[in-house]
Amino acid sequence: MSERSQSHSTVDPPAPSPTVVTIPPGATYAAGFLDRKAQEALRDTVREIVARAPFYRPCMPKTGKPFSVVMSNCGPLGWVSDRDGYRYQARHPQTGEPWPAMPEILLDAWRRLAAYPHPPEACLINFYDETARLGLHVDQDETDFEAPVVSLSLGDTAVFRIGGDTRKAPTRSIKLKSGDAIVLGGPARRAFHGVDRILPGSSDLLKSGRLNLTMRRVTRPE
Ligand code: SIN
Ligand code: MN
């Protein structure tokens, strides 16, 4: 080997830059929790749910400003928002029908991720089109804060923002991709979080846009 090629061979290739994500204590980020097959199965299950409980556009309490996200639910309870406020209720606000049952695929994800002995009672299903976003908020309409919130993402990547227990606490961004899960438990159960934007065309799982499913325990078990 010539001197020249020897010296060339000692040059290290640039190290791949690692993706470092720091999240608040109590939050768990499980990248790639659902493989492609599981994502397809969950997508198809969501299609069946929304065929019976169609997406509707909630609005802000008091002002009536429409959300950019459309929503549905499954499970015994569903989270809704209208001029009267935020709440959980057993029926779809437009059809008056009970929400479809929580499918096994979601109960299984809860059992694997939640570290909580009782089943979730609500799964909020959000659909984001290319321009939808969700402002910083805390999930606080539940009575049992011992249980975490378990979130699953499908379709286009979301720029998810998470901070601390005050609106002014520093925040950080995580790109939630199709199949990623995030669990907000412990101190992070009351963390402010939201979605700044969707990255259009970043996944081919859906025709366009993003689905997010968040499972919640609403009532304190007996
Ligand atoms: C939510 O906070 O309800 C949804 C968060 C997300 O879409 O990732
Ligand atoms: Mn939330």
Coordinates of C-alpha atoms and ligand atoms in Angstrom, one line a residue:
M1 CA 0.0 0.0 0.0
S2 CA 1.5 3.4 -0.9
E3 CA 2.1 6.0 1.8
R4 CA -0.5 8.1 0.2
S5 CA -3.3 5.5 0.3
Q6 CA -2.3 4.6 3.8
S7 CA -2.7 8.1 5.1
H8 CA -5.9 8.3 3.2
S9 CA -7.2 5.1 4.9
T10 CA -6.6 6.6 8.4
V11 CA -9.1 9.5 7.7
D12 CA -12.2 8.6 9.7
P13 CA -15.5 9.0 7.9
P14 CA -17.6 11.7 9.4
A15 CA -19.5 10.3 12.4
P16 CA -23.2 10.1 11.7
S17 CA -24.9 12.8 13.8
P18 CA -27.0 11.1 16.4
T19 CA -30.6 12.2 17.0
V20 CA -30.6 13.3 20.6
V21 CA -34.0 13.9 22.1
T22 CA -34.3 15.1 25.7
I23 CA -37.7 14.9 27.2
P24 CA -39.1 15.9 30.6
P25 CA -39.0 13.3 33.4
G26 CA -42.0 11.1 33.3
A27 CA -42.2 11.3 29.5
T28 CA -41.2 8.3 27.4
Y29 CA -40.6 8.5 23.7
A30 CA -40.8 5.1 21.9
A31 CA -39.6 5.8 18.4
G32 CA -40.9 3.2 15.9
F33 CA -43.2 1.5 18.5
L34 CA -45.5 0.3 15.7
D35 CA -43.9 -1.3 12.7
R36 CA -45.4 -0.8 9.2
K37 CA -47.8 -3.7 9.5
A38 CA -49.1 -2.5 12.9
Q39 CA -49.5 1.0 11.5
E40 CA -51.5 -0.3 8.6
A41 CA -53.7 -2.3 11.0
L42 CA -54.3 0.7 13.2
R43 CA -55.0 2.9 10.2
D44 CA -57.6 0.5 9.0
T45 CA -59.1 0.2 12.4
V46 CA -59.4 4.0 12.6
R47 CA -61.2 4.0 9.2
E48 CA -63.8 1.6 10.7
I49 CA -64.2 3.8 13.8
V50 CA -64.7 7.0 11.9
A51 CA -67.1 5.4 9.5
R52 CA -69.4 5.0 12.6
A53 CA -68.2 8.1 14.6
P54 CA -67.3 10.7 11.9
F55 CA -64.7 13.3 12.4
Y56 CA -66.3 16.6 13.5
R57 CA -64.7 20.0 14.0
P58 CA -64.7 21.1 17.7
C59 CA -64.7 24.7 18.7
M60 CA -63.2 26.7 21.5
P61 CA -65.3 27.3 24.6
K62 CA -66.9 30.7 24.8
T63 CA -65.4 32.2 21.6
G64 CA -66.6 29.3 19.3
K65 CA -63.4 29.6 17.3
P66 CA -63.1 26.3 15.3
F67 CA -60.2 24.0 15.9
S68 CA -57.9 23.4 12.8
V69 CA -57.9 19.7 13.9
V70 CA -60.9 17.5 13.4
M71 CA -61.7 14.9 16.1
S72 CA -63.4 11.6 16.9
N73 CA -63.1 9.1 19.8
C74 CA -63.5 5.5 20.7
G75 CA -64.0 3.9 24.1
P76 CA -66.7 4.4 26.7
L77 CA -65.9 8.1 26.9
G78 CA -64.8 10.7 24.4
W79 CA -63.3 14.1 24.8
V80 CA -65.2 17.0 23.2
S81 CA -65.0 20.7 23.1
D82 CA -67.8 23.2 22.2
R83 CA -69.0 26.6 23.4
D84 CA -70.0 25.0 26.7
G85 CA -66.5 23.9 27.5
Y86 CA -64.2 20.9 27.4
R87 CA -65.5 17.6 28.8
Y88 CA -65.8 13.8 28.4
Q89 CA -69.1 12.4 27.3
A90 CA -70.4 8.9 26.3
R91 CA -71.9 10.0 22.9
H92 CA -70.8 11.6 19.7
P93 CA -71.8 15.3 19.8
Q94 CA -73.4 15.2 16.3
T95 CA -74.7 11.7 15.8
G96 CA -75.8 11.2 19.4
E97 CA -74.5 7.6 19.2
P98 CA -72.2 6.0 21.8
W99 CA -68.5 6.0 20.7
P100 CA -67.3 2.8 19.1
A101 CA -65.6 0.4 21.5
M102 CA -61.9 0.7 22.1
P103 CA -60.2 -1.9 19.8
E104 CA -57.9 -4.5 21.0
I105 CA -54.9 -3.0 19.1
L106 CA -55.2 0.1 21.3
L107 CA -55.7 -1.8 24.5
D108 CA -52.6 -3.8 23.7
A109 CA -50.6 -0.7 23.1
W110 CA -51.8 0.7 26.5
R111 CA -50.9 -2.5 28.3
R112 CA -47.4 -2.4 26.8
L113 CA -46.8 1.3 27.4
A114 CA -48.8 2.7 30.2
A115 CA -47.5 0.8 33.3
Y116 CA -51.0 1.4 34.8
P117 CA -53.3 -1.5 35.9
H118 CA -56.6 -0.2 34.7
P119 CA -57.8 0.1 31.1
P120 CA -58.1 3.5 29.3
E121 CA -61.6 4.9 29.0
A122 CA -61.2 7.3 26.1
C123 CA -59.1 7.4 23.0
L124 CA -59.2 10.8 21.3
I125 CA -58.5 10.6 17.6
N126 CA -57.2 13.7 16.0
F127 CA -56.8 14.3 12.3
Y128 CA -54.4 17.0 11.1
D129 CA -54.5 18.2 7.5
E130 CA -51.4 19.9 6.1
T131 CA -52.2 23.2 7.8
A132 CA -53.6 22.0 11.2
R133 CA -51.9 22.6 14.5
L134 CA -52.7 22.3 18.2
G135 CA -51.8 25.0 20.6
L136 CA -49.9 24.4 23.8
H137 CA -52.2 22.8 26.5
V138 CA -52.3 20.4 29.4
D139 CA -54.6 17.4 29.4
Q140 CA -56.5 18.1 32.5
D141 CA -60.1 17.2 32.1
E142 CA -59.5 13.8 33.7
T143 CA -59.9 13.0 37.4
D144 CA -57.1 10.3 37.5
F145 CA -53.7 11.9 37.0
E146 CA -52.0 8.7 38.2
A147 CA -52.6 7.2 34.7
P148 CA -50.5 8.4 31.9
V149 CA -51.6 9.6 28.5
V150 CA -50.4 7.3 25.7
S151 CA -50.1 8.8 22.3
L152 CA -49.6 7.0 18.9
S153 CA -48.9 8.8 15.7
L154 CA -49.7 7.7 12.1
G155 CA -49.0 9.3 8.8
D156 CA -47.2 12.6 8.3
T157 CA -44.5 13.6 10.8
A158 CA -45.6 16.2 13.4
V159 CA -43.4 18.8 15.0
F160 CA -44.5 18.1 18.6
R161 CA -43.6 20.6 21.3
I162 CA -43.4 19.7 25.0
G163 CA -42.5 21.8 28.0
G164 CA -43.0 21.8 31.7
D165 CA -45.9 22.4 34.1
T166 CA -46.1 26.2 33.4
R167 CA -46.8 27.8 30.0
K168 CA -43.5 29.8 30.4
A169 CA -41.3 26.7 31.1
P170 CA -38.8 26.0 28.3
T171 CA -40.0 23.7 25.6
R172 CA -38.4 21.4 23.2
S173 CA -39.5 19.8 19.9
I174 CA -39.7 16.2 18.9
K175 CA -40.5 15.1 15.4
L176 CA -43.2 12.4 15.9
K177 CA -43.1 10.0 12.9
S178 CA -45.6 7.4 11.8
G179 CA -45.5 4.6 14.3
D180 CA -43.9 6.6 17.1
A181 CA -45.4 6.5 20.6
I182 CA -45.1 9.0 23.4
V183 CA -46.2 8.5 27.0
L184 CA -46.9 11.4 29.3
G185 CA -46.7 10.1 32.9
G186 CA -45.4 11.1 36.3
P187 CA -44.5 14.8 36.4
A188 CA -44.8 15.0 32.6
R189 CA -48.5 14.1 32.9
R190 CA -49.2 17.8 33.4
A191 CA -46.7 19.0 30.9
F192 CA -47.7 21.6 28.3
H193 CA -47.6 20.1 24.9
G194 CA -48.9 20.9 21.4
V195 CA -48.3 20.4 17.7
D196 CA -46.6 23.3 15.8
R197 CA -47.0 21.9 12.4
I198 CA -47.2 18.8 10.2
L199 CA -44.6 18.0 7.6
P200 CA -46.6 17.3 4.4
G201 CA -45.7 14.3 2.3
S202 CA -43.4 12.8 5.0
S203 CA -45.3 9.5 5.1
D204 CA -47.2 7.4 2.6
L205 CA -49.3 5.6 5.2
L206 CA -52.3 8.0 4.6
K207 CA -53.3 9.8 1.5
S208 CA -52.2 12.9 3.3
G209 CA -52.1 14.3 6.8
R210 CA -51.6 12.8 10.2
L211 CA -53.6 10.8 12.7
N212 CA -52.9 11.0 16.4
L213 CA -54.5 8.7 19.0
T214 CA -54.3 9.6 22.7
M215 CA -55.6 7.1 25.2
R216 CA -56.7 8.4 28.6
R217 CA -58.0 7.1 31.9
V218 CA -60.7 9.6 32.8
T219 CA -62.2 8.4 36.1
R220 CA -60.4 7.1 39.2
P221 CA -60.9 3.4 39.5
E222 CA -63.0 2.2 42.6
Ligands
SIN1 C1 -53.1 16.0 21.9 O1 -52.4 16.6 22.7 O2 -54.3 15.8 22.0 C2 -52.5 15.4 20.6 C3 -51.1 15.6 20.5 C4 -50.6 15.1 19.2 O3 -51.3 15.2 18.2 O4 -49.4 14.6 19.1
MN2 MN -53.1 16.8 24.7

